[in-house]
CSV table of C-alpha atoms and ligand atoms in Angstrom, one decimal:
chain,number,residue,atom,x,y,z
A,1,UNK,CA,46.1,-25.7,-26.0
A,2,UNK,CA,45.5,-29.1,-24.8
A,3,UNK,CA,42.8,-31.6,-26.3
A,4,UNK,CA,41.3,-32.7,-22.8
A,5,UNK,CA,41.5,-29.2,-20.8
A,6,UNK,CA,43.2,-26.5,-18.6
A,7,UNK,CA,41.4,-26.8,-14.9
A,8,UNK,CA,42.2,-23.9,-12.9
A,9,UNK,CA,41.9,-25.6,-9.3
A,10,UNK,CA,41.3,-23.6,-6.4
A,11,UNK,CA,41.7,-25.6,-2.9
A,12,UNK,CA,44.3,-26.2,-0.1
A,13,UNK,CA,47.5,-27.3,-0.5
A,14,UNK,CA,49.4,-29.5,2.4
A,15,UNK,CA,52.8,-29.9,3.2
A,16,UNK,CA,52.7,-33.3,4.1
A,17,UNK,CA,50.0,-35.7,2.7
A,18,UNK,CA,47.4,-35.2,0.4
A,19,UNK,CA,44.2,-33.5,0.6
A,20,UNK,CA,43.1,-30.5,-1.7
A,21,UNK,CA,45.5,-29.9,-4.4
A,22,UNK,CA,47.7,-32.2,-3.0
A,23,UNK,CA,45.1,-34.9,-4.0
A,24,UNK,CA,43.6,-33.4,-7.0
A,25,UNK,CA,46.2,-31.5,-9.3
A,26,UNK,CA,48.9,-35.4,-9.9
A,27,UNK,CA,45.7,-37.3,-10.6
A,28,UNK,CA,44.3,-34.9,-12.8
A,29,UNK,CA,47.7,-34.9,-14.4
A,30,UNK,CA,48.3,-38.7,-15.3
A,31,UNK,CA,44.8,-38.6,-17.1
A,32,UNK,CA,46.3,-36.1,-19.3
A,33,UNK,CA,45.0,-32.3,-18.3
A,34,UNK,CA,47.1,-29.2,-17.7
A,35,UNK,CA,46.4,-28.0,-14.3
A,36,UNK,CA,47.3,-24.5,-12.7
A,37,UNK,CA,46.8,-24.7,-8.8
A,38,UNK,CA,45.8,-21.8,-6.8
A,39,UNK,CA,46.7,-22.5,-2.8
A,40,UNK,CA,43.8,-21.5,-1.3
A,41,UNK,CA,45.3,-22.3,2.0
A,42,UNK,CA,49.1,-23.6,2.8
A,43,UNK,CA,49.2,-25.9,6.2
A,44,UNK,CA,51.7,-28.0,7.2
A,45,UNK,CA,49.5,-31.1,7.6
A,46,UNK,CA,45.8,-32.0,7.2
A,47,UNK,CA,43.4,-30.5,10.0
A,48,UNK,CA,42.7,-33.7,11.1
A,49,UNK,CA,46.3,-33.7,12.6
A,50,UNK,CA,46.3,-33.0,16.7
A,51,UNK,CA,47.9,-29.7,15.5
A,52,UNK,CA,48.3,-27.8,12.6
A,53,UNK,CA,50.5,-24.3,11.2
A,54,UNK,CA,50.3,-22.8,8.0
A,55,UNK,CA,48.8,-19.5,6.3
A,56,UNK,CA,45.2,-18.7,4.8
A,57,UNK,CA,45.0,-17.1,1.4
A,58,UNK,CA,42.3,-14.4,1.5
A,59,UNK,CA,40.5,-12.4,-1.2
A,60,UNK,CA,42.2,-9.9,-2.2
A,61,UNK,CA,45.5,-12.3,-2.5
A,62,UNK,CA,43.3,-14.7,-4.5
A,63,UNK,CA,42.3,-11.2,-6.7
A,64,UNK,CA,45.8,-10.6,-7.5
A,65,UNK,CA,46.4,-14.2,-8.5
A,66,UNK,CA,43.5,-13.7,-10.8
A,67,UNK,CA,44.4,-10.1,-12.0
A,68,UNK,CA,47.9,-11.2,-12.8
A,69,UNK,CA,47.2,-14.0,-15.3
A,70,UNK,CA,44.2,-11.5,-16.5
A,71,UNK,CA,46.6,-9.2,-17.2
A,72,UNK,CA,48.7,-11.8,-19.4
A,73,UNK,CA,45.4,-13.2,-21.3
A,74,UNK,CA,46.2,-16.5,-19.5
A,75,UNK,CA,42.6,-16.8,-18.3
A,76,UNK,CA,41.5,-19.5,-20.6
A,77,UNK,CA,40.6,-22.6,-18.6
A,78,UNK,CA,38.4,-25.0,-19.7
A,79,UNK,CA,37.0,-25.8,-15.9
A,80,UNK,CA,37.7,-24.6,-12.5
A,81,UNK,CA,37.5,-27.1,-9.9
A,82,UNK,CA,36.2,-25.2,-6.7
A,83,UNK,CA,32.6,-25.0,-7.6
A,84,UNK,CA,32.3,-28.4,-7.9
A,85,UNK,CA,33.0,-29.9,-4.9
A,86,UNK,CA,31.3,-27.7,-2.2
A,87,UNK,CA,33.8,-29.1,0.9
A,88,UNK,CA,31.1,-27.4,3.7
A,89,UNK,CA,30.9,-30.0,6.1
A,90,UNK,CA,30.9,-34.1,6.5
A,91,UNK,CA,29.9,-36.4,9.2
A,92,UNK,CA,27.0,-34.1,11.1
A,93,UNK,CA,29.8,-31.1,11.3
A,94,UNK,CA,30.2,-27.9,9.6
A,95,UNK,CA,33.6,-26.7,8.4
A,96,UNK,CA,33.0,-23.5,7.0
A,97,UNK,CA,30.9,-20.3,9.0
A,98,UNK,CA,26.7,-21.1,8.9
A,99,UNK,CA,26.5,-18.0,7.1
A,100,UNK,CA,28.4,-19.4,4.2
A,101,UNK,CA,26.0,-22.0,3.3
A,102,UNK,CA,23.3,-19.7,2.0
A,103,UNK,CA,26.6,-17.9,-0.4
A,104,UNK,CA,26.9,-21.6,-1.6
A,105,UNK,CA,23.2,-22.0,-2.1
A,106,UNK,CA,22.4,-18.9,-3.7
A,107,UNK,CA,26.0,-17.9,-5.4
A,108,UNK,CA,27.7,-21.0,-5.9
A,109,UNK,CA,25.8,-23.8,-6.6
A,110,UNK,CA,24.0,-22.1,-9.7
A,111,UNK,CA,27.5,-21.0,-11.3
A,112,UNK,CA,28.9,-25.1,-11.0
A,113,UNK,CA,27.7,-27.6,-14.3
A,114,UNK,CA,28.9,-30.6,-11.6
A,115,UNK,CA,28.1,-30.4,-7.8
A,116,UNK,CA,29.6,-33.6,-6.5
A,117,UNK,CA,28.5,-33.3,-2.4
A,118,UNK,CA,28.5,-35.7,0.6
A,119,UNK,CA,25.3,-36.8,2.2
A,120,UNK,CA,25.6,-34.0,4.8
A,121,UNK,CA,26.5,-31.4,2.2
A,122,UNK,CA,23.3,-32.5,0.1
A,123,UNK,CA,20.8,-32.3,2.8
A,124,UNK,CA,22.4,-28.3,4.3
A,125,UNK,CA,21.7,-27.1,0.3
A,126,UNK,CA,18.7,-28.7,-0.2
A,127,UNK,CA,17.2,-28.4,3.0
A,128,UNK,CA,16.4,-32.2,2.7
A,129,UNK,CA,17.2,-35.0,5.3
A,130,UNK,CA,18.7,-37.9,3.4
A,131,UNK,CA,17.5,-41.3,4.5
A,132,UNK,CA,17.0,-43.1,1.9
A,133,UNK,CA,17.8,-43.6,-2.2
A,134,UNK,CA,14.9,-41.6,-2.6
A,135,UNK,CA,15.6,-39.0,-0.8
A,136,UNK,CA,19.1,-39.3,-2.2
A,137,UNK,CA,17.2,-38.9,-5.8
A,138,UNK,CA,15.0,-36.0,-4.9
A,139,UNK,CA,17.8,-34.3,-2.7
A,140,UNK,CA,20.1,-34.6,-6.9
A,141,UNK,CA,16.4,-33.2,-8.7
A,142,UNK,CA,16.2,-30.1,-6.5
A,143,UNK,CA,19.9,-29.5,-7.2
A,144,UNK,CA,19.4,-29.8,-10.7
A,145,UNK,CA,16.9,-27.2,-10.6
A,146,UNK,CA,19.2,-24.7,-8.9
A,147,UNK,CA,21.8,-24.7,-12.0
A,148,UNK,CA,24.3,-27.9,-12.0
A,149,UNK,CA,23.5,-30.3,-14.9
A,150,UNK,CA,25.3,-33.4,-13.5
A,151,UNK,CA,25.1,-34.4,-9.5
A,152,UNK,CA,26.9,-37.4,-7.7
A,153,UNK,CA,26.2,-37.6,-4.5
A,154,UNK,CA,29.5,-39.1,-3.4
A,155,UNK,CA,28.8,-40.8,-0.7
A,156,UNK,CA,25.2,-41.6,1.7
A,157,UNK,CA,25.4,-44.3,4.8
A,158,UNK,CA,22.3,-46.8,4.4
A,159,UNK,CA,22.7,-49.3,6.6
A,160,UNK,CA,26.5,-49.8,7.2
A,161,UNK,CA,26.3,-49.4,3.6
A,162,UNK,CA,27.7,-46.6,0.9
A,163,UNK,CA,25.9,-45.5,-1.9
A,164,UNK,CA,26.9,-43.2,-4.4
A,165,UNK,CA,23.8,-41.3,-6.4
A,166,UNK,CA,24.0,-40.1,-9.8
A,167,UNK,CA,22.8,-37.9,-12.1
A,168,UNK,CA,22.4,-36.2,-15.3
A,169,UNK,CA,19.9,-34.1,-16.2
A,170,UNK,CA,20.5,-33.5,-20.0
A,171,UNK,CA,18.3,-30.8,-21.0
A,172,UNK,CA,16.9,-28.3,-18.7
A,173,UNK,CA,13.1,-29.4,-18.0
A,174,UNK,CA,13.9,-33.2,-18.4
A,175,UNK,CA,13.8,-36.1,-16.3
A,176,UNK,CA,17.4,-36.8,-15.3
A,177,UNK,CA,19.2,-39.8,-15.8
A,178,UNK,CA,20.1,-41.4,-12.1
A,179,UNK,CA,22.1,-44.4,-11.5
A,180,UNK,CA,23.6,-46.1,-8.1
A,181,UNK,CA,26.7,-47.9,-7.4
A,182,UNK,CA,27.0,-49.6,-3.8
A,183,UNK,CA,30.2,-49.5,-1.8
A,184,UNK,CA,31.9,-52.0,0.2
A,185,UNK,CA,32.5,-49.5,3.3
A,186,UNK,CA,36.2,-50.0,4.6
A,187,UNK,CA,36.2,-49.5,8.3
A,188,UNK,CA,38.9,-46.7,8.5
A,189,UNK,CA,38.4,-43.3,7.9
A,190,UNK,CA,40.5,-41.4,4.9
A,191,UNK,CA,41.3,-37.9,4.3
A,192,UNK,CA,41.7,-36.4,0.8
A,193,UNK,CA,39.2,-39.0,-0.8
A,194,UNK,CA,36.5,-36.7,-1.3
A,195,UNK,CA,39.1,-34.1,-3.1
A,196,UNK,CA,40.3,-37.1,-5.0
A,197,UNK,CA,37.1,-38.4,-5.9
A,198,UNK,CA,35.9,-34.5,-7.1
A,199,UNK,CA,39.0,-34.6,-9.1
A,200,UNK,CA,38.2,-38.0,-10.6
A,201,UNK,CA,34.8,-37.2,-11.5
A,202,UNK,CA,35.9,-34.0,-13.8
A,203,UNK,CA,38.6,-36.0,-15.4
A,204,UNK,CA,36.5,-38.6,-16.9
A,205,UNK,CA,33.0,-37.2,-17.0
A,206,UNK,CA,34.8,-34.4,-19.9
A,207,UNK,CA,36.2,-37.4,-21.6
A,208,UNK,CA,32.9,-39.3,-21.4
A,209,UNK,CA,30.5,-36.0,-21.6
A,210,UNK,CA,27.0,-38.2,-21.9
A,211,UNK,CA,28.0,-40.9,-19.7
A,212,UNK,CA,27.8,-39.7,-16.2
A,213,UNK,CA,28.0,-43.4,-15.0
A,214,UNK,CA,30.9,-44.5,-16.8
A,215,UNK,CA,32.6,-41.7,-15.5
A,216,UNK,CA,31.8,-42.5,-12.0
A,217,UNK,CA,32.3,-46.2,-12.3
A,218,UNK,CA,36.1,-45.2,-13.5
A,219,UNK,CA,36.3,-43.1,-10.3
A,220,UNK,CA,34.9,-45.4,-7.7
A,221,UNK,CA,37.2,-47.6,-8.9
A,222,UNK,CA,40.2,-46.3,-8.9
A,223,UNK,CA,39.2,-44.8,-5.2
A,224,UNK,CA,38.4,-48.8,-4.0
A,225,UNK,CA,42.3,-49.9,-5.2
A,226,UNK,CA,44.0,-46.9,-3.7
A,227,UNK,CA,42.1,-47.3,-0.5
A,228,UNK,CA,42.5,-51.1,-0.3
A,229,UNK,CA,46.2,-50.5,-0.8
A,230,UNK,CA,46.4,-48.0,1.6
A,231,UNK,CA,45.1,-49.6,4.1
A,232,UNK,CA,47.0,-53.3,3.5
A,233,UNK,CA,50.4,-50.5,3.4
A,234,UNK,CA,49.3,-49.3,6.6
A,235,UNK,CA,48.5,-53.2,8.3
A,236,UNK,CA,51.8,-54.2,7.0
A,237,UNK,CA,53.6,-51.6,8.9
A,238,UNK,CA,51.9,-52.5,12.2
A,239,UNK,CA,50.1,-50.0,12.1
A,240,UNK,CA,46.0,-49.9,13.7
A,241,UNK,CA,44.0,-48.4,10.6
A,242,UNK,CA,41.0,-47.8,12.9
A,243,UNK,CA,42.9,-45.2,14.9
A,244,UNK,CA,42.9,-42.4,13.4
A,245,UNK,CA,42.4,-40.7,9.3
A,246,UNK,CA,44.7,-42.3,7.1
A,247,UNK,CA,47.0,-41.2,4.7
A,248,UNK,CA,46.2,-42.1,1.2
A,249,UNK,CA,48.5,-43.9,-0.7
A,250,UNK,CA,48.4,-41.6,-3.8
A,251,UNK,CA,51.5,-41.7,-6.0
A,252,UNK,CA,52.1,-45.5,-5.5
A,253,UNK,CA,48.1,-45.8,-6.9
A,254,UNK,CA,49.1,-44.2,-10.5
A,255,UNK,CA,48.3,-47.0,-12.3
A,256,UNK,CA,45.3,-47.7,-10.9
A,257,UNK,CA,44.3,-43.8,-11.5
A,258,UNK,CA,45.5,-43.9,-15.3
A,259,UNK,CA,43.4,-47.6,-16.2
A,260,UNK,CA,41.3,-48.6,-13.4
A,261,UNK,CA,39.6,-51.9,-13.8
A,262,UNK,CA,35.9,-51.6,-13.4
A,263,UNK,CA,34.4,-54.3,-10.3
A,264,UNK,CA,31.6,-52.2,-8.9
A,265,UNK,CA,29.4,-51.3,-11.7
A,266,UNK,CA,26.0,-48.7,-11.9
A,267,UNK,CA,22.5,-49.5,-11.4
A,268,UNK,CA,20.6,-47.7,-13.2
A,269,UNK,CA,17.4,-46.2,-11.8
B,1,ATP,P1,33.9,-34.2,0.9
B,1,ATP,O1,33.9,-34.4,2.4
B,1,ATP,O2,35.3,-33.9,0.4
B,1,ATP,O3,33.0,-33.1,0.5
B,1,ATP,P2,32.9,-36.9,0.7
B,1,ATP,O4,32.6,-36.8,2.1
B,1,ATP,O5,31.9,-37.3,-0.2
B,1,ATP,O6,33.5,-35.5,0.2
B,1,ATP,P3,34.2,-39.2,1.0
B,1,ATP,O7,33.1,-39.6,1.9
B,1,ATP,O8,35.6,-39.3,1.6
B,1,ATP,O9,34.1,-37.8,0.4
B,1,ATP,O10,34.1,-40.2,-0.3
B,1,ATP,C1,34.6,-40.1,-1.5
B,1,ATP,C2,34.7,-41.5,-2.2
B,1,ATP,O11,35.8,-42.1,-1.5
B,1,ATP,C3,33.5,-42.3,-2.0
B,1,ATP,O12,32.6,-42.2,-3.1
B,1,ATP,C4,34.1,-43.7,-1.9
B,1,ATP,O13,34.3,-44.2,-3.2
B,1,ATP,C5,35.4,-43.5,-1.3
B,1,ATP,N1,35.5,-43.8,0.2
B,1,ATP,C6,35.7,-42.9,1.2
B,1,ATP,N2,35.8,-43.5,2.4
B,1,ATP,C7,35.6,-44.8,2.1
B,1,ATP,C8,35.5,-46.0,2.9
B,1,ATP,N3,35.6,-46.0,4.3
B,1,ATP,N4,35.2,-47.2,2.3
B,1,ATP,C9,35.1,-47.3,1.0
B,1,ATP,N5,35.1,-46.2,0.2
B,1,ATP,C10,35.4,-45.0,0.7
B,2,PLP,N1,41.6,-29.5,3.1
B,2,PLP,C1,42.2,-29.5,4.3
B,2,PLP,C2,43.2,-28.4,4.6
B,2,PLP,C3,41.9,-30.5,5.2
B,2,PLP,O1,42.5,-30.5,6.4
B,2,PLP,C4,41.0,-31.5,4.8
B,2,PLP,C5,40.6,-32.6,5.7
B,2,PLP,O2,41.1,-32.7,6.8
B,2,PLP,C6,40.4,-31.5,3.5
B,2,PLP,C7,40.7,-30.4,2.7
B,2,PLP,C8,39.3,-32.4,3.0
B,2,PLP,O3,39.7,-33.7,2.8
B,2,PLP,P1,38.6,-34.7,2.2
B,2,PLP,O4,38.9,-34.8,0.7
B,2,PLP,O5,38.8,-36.0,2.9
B,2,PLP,O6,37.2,-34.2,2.4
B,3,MG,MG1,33.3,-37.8,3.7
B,4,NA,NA1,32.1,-35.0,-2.1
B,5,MG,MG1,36.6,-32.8,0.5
C-alpha cells in the first residue's frame, strides 16, 4: 500500500525523449505514487521525428498484461491514467481513426472521473466549436454531464493567448465550480507537455481532492519552468527553438516538479 496511490498508466513509451510514459510515470514518481507502466506502444523516437521504428501493443497483448497481474491479485490501483487524457487529436488534426471518436464519446469518456482535453479534443466530444471562455465553459458542462466530475481544458488559443479552463462539478446536478488561468504562450512547439500536464493534474488534484484549481496552478507551474528551461537549454546550444518540437527538459526540471512556485494564479469564474 502507499498513502497517495498506485496509477496503473497505460500510454506510449519512447526510446529517446519523453512523451507518454516517458513523461508521465518519473514525474508521477517524485510526487510520491507507485506507478506500474503498460507500453502501449514502443517507438524509437516521438512521431513528430522525420522517421520513426518501433512496435504497437494490441489487445489481446494488453489482455494478457491485464490477465497476468489478475491472476496474482495485483489489480489494485488506485487510478488508471489512460482515460483521462483522451490524446485524439491537436492542432485541427486527428491522430487516432474517425471512428474512434464516437468509442471515446460513448465508452470512454463516461468511465474517466478527470477528462483533461485540448481545445480540439473538446470541441470532436462535444460537438462544440470552441471560440471563446464561454464556449470553453459550456464545452467542460456538457462533459460533465457525460460522466467525468473534474475537466481542465488544457489548453484553448484566444488571441495569441492560452487559456486553461477548469472545472469541478461536485455533486451530480450542481453548478460546477470553473476557474481560468492565462498563459504566457512560448513561441516553440513541445512534445510530451500534454502527457506531462495529464500526469501533473492526477498527482496533485488526489492530494488536493476539493481543490481543482490549486491542483492546476501546481501544474501549470511546474510546466512554465520546465518549458522556460528547455527552451533557454536549447538557445544556449545554438540551437533555433522555432524549428521544429522540442525536447523537454524533464529530469533536470525535478525540482521544479516536486515544489513548484506558484506565478500564474486562477480566476475564478
Ligand atoms: P494533448 O495534445 O496531449 O492531448 P494538449 O494539447 O492540451 O494535450 P499542450 O497543448 O501541449 O497539451 O499543453 C499542455 C500544457 O503545457 C498547457 O496547459 C501549458 O501549460 C503548457 N504548454 C504547452 N505548450 C506551451 C507553449 N508553447 N507555451 C506555454 N505553455 C505551453
Ligand atoms: N505519444 C507518442 C508516441 C507521440 O509521438 C506523441 C507526440 O508526438 C505523443 C504521445 C503526444 O505528446 P503530447 O504530450 O505533446 O501530446
Ligand atoms: Mg497540444
Ligand atoms: Na490535454
Ligand atoms: Mg498528449
Amino acid at each position: 500500500p502507499s498513502d497517495t496511490g498506485r496509477v496503473l498508466s497505460i500510454q506510449s513509451h519512447t526510446v529517446q525523449g519523453y512523451v507518454g510514459n516517458k513523461s508521465a510515470v518519473f514525474p508521477l514518481q517524485l510526487l510520491g505514487y507507485d506507478v506500474d507502466p503498460i507500453n502501449s506502444v514502443q517507438f524509437s523516437n516521438h512521431t513528430g521525428y522525420p522517421t520513426f521504428k518501433g512496435q504497437v501493443l494490441n489487445g489481446q497483448q494488453l489482455c494478457d498484461l491485464i490477465e497476468g497481474l489478475e491472476a496474482n491479485d495485483l489489480l489494485f490501483y488506485t487510478h488508471v491514467l489512460t482515460v483521462c487524457d483522451p490524446v485524439m487529436g491537436d492542432e485541427g488534426k486527428l491522430y487516432v481513426p474517425e471512428e474512434l471518436v464516437h468509442v471515446y464519446r460513448e465508452k470512454v469518456v463516461p468511465l474517466a472521473s478527470m477528462l483533461t482535453p485540448n481545445q480540439f479534443e473538446a470541441e470532436k466530444l462535444t460537438g462544440l466549436r470552441i471560440n471563446s471562455e464561454e464556449d470553453g465553459r459550456e464545452a467542460c458542462a456538457i462533459l460533465h454531464a457525460a460522466g467525468p466530475s473534474k475537466v481542465v481544458i488544457t489548453s484553448i488559443t484566444i488571441g495569441g493567448i492560452l487559456l486553461l479552463i477548469g472545472s469541478h462539478q461536485k455533486e451530480k446536478g450542481l453548478k460546477p465550480e470553473q476557474f481560468k488561468i492565462l498563459i504566457h504562450k512560448i513561441p516553440a512547439y513541445f512534445t510530451g507537455t500534454g502527457d506531462l500536464m495529464t500526469a501533473l493534474l492526477l498527482g496533485w488534484s488526489n492530494k488536493y481532492p476539493d481543490n481543482l484549481d490549486k491542483a492546476a496552478e501546481l501544474a501549470v507551474s511546474t510546466l512554465q519552468a520546465l518549458l522556460r528551461r528547455t527552451l533557454d537549454d536549447y538557445k544556449r546550444a545554438g540551437y533555433d527553438p522555432t524549428s521544429s518540437s522540442l525536447e523537454i527538459r524533464l529530469i533536470q526540471s525535478q525540482e521544479d516538479i516536486r515544489n513548484p512556485k506558484v506565478e500564474l494564479k486562477a480566476e475564478r469564474y
